[in-house]
Short mmCIF file of C-alpha atoms in Angstrom, two decimals:
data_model
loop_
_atom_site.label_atom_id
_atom_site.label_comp_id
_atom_site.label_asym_id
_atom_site.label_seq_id
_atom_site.Cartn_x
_atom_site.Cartn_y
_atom_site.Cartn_z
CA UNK A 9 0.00 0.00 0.00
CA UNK A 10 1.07 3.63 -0.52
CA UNK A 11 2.65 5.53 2.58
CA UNK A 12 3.88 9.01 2.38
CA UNK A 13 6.06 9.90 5.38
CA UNK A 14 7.31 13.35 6.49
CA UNK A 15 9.70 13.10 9.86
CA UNK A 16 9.14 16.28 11.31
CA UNK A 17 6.01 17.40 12.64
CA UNK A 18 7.62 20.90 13.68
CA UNK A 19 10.89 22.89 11.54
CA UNK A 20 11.70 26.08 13.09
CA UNK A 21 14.37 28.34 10.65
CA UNK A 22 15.53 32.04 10.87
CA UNK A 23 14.40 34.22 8.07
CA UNK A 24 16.81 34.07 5.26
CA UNK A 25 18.39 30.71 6.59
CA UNK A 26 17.67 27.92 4.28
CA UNK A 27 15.23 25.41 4.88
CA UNK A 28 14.61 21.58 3.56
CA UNK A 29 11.23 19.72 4.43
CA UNK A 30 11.60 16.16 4.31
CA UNK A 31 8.89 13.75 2.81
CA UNK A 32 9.54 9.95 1.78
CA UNK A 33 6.96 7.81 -0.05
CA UNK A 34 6.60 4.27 -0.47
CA UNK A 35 4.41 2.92 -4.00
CA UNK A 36 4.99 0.13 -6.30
CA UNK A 37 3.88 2.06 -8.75
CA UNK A 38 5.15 5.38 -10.59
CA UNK A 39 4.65 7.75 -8.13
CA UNK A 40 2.97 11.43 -9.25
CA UNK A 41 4.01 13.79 -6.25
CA UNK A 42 2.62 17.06 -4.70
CA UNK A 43 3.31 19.71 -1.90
CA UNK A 44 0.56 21.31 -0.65
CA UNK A 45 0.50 24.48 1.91
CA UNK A 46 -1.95 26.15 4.12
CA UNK A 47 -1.12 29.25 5.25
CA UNK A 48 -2.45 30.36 8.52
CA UNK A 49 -6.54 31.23 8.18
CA UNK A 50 -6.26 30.01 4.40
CA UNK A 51 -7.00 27.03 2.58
CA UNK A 52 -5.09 24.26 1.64
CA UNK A 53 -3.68 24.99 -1.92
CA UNK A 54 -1.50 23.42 -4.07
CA UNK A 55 2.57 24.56 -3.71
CA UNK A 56 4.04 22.70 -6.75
CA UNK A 57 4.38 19.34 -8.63
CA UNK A 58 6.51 17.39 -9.29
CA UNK A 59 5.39 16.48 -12.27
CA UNK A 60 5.71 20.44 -13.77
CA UNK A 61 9.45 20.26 -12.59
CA UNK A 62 8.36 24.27 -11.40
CA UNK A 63 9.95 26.57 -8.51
CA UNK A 64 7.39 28.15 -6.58
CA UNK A 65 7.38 31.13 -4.21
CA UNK A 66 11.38 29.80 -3.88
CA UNK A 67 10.49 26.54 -3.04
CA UNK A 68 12.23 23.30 -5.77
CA UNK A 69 11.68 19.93 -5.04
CA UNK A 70 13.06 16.97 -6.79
CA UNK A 71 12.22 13.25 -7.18
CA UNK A 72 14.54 10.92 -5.59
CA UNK A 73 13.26 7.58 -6.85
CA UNK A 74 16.23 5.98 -5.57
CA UNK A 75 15.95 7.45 -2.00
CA UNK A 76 11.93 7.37 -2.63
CA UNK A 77 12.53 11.33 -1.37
CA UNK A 78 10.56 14.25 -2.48
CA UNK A 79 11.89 16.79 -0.32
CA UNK A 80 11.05 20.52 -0.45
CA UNK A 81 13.58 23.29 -0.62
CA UNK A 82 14.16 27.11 -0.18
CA UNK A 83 17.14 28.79 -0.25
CA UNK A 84 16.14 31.40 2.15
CA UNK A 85 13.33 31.17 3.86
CA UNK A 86 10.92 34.21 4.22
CA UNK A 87 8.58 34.65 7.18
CA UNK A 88 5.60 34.79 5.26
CA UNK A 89 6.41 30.55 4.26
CA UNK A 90 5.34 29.94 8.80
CA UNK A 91 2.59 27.27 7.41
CA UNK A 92 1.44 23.70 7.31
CA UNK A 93 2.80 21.90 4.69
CA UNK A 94 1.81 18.46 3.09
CA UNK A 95 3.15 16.45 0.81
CA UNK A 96 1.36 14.06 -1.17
CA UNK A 97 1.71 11.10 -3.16
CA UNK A 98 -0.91 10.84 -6.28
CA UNK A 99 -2.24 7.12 -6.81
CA UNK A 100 -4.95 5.39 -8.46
CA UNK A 101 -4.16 5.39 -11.79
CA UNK A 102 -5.00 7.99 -14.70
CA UNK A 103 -9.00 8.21 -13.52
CA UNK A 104 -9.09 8.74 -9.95
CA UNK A 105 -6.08 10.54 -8.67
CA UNK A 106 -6.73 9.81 -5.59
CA UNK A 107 -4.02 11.69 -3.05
CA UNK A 108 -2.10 9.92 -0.43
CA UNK A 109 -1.27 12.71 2.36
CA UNK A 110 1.45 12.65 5.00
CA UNK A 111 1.37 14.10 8.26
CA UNK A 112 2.39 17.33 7.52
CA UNK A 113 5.11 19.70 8.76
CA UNK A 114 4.39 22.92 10.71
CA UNK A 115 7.49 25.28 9.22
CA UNK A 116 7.62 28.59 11.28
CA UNK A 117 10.34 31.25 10.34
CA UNK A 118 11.65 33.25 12.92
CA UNK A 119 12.55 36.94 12.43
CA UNK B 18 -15.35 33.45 -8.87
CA UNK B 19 -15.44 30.01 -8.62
CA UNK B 20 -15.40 28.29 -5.38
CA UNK B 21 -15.77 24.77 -3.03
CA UNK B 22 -17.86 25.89 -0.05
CA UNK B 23 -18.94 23.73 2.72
CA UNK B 24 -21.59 24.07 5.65
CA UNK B 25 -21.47 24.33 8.15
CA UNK B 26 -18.10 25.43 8.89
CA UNK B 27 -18.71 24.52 12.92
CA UNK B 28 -20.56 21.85 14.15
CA UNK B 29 -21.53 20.65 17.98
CA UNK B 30 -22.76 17.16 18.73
CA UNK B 31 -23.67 14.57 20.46
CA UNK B 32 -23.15 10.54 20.46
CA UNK B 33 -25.46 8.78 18.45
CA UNK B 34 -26.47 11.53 16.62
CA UNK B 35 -27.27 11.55 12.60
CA UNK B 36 -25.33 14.63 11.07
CA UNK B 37 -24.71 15.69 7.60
CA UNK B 38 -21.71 17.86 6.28
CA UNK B 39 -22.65 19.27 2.89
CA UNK B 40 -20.28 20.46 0.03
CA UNK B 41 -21.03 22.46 -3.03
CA UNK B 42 -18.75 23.72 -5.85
CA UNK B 43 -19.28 26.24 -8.82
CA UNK B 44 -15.96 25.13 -10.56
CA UNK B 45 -17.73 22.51 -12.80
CA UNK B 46 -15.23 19.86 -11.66
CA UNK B 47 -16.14 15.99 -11.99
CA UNK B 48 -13.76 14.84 -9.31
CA UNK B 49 -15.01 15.05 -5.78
CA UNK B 50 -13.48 14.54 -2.29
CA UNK B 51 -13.74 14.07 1.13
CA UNK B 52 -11.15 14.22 3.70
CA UNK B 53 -10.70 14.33 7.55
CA UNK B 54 -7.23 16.40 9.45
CA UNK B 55 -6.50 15.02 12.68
CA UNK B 56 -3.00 16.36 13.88
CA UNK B 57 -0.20 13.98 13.54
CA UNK B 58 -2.42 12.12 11.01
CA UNK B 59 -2.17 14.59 8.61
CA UNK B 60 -5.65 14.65 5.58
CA UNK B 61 -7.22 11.34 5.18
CA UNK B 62 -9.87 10.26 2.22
CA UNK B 63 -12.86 9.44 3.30
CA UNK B 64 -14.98 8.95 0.07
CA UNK B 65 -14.10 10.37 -3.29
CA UNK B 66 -16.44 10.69 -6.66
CA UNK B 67 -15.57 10.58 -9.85
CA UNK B 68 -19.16 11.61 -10.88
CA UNK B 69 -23.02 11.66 -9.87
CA UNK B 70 -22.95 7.65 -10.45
CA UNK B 71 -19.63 6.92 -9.15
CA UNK B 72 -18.88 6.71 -5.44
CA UNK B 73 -15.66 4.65 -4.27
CA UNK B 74 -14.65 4.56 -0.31
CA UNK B 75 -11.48 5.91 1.00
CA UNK B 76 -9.16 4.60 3.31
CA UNK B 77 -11.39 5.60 6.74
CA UNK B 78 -14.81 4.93 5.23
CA UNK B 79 -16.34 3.09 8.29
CA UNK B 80 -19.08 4.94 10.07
CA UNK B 81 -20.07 7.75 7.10
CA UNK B 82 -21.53 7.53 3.81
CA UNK B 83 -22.08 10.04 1.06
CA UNK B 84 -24.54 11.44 -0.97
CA UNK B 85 -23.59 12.75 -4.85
CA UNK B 86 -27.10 14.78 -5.18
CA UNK B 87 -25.71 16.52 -8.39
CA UNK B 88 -22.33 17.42 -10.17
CA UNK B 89 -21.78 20.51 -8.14
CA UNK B 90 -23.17 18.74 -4.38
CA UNK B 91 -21.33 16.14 -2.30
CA UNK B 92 -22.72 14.96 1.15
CA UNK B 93 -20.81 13.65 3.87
CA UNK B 94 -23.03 11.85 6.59
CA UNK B 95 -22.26 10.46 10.03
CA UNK B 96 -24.89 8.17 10.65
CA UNK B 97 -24.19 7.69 14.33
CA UNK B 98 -21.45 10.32 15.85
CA UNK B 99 -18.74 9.05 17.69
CA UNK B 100 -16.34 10.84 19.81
CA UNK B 101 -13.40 10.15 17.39
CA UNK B 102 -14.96 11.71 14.34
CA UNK B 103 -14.16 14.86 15.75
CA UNK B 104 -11.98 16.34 12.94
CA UNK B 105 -11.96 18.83 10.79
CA UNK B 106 -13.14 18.01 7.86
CA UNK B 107 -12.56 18.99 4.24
CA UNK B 108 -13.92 19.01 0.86
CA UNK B 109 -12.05 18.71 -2.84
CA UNK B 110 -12.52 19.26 -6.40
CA UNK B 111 -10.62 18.63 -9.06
CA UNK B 112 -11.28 18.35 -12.66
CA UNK B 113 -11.90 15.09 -14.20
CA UNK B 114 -9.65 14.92 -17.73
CA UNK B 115 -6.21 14.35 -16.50
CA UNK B 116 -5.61 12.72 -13.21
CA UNK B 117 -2.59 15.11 -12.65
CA UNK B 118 -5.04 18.08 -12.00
CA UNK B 119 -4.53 20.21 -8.65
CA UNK B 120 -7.39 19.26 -6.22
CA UNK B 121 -9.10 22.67 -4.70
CA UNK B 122 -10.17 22.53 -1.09
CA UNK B 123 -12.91 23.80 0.92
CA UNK B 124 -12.82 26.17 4.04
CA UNK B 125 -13.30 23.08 6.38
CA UNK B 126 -16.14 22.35 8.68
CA UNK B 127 -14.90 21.91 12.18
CA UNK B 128 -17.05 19.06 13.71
CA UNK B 129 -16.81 18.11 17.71
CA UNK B 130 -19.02 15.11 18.69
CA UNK B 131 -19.26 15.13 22.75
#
């Protein structure tokens, strides 16, 4: 069955330090995968994915399929990215797409 | 503009009692979802639709059902509240051509069962 995993359940950074959230998947299949954020009193919305290879708001993240890693990036992290962010592992095949979530990672940036 | 709304956003309840969570959406997606947030357990599906004839369970489907009344409406129901359904809850569209589509996501309805 498909698990998506993300480690930390809290990252604290300094503004302009960089930042790396950590998510790991496990799927037989070929895995499709997502970030998603919600910013504080906001919906959840979709960051990037992986499949559009984009960079959004600073944030890269690349598919390890070796490491089964899809970890998200920023070189220097602003205080406006303090959110809850999930990443998420697309499954199902082409109809469905259903999402797998993880657990999600607070990220609050310090001034 | 186009939107997923859900209602009510906050709900109080007791054991045992029927409730329904209702979800409507002007986007003209297909693709519906339901999902509950419980910290630490980050969003699971509950019951997803690909249209008003197609409703498949999620991973937590035990103890609600749903309700596809029309493209645009998707009902969650709790038949008999229990304690650990309180969540919050959330709704999702997404469009149904290419499975790679971003899902868009409700406000949330906050539901406490006492």
């Amino acid at each position: 069955a498909q698990r998506v995993t993300q480690p930390e359940k809290l990252l604290s950074v300094f503004k302009g330090a960089p930042v790396e959230l950590k998510c790991n998947y496990s799927y037989s299949g070929s895995p499709e995968l997502f970030w998603y954020v919600q910013y504080s009193r906001q919906r959840l919305q979709l960051l990037l994915r992986h499949i559009s290879r984009e960079s959004i708001k600073g944030f890269t993240a690349d598919l390890n399929k070796g490491e089964t890693s899809f970890h998200l990036k920023k070189p220097f992290a602003q205080e406006e990215d303090s959110a809850m962010y999930y990443c998420a592992l697309m499954t199902g095949g082409t109809s469905y797409g259903k999402l797998t979530f993880g657990q999600g990672t607070i990220l609050t940036v310090h001034p | 503009d186009a939107d997923v709304t859900q209602t009510p956003r906050n709900r109080i309840t007791k054991t045992g009692k029927r409730i329904m969570l209702e979800c409507s959406q002007t986007k003209g997606h297909d693709r519906m979802y339901w999902y509950r947030q419980d910290p630490g357990l980050g969003l699971r599906l509950i019951y997803y639709s690909f249209d008003v004839k197609d409703i498949n369970k999620g991973e937590i489907s035990d103890g609600y059902s749903v309700s596809r009344q029309a493209q645009a409406k998707f009902s969650l129901s709790l038949e008999s509240a229990i304690p650990n359904q309180t969540a919050l809850y959330f709704c999702a569209t997404a469009e149904g051509v290419h499975s790679y589509n971003e899902q868009f996501f409700g406000p949330g309805t906050r539901l406490t069962v006492l």
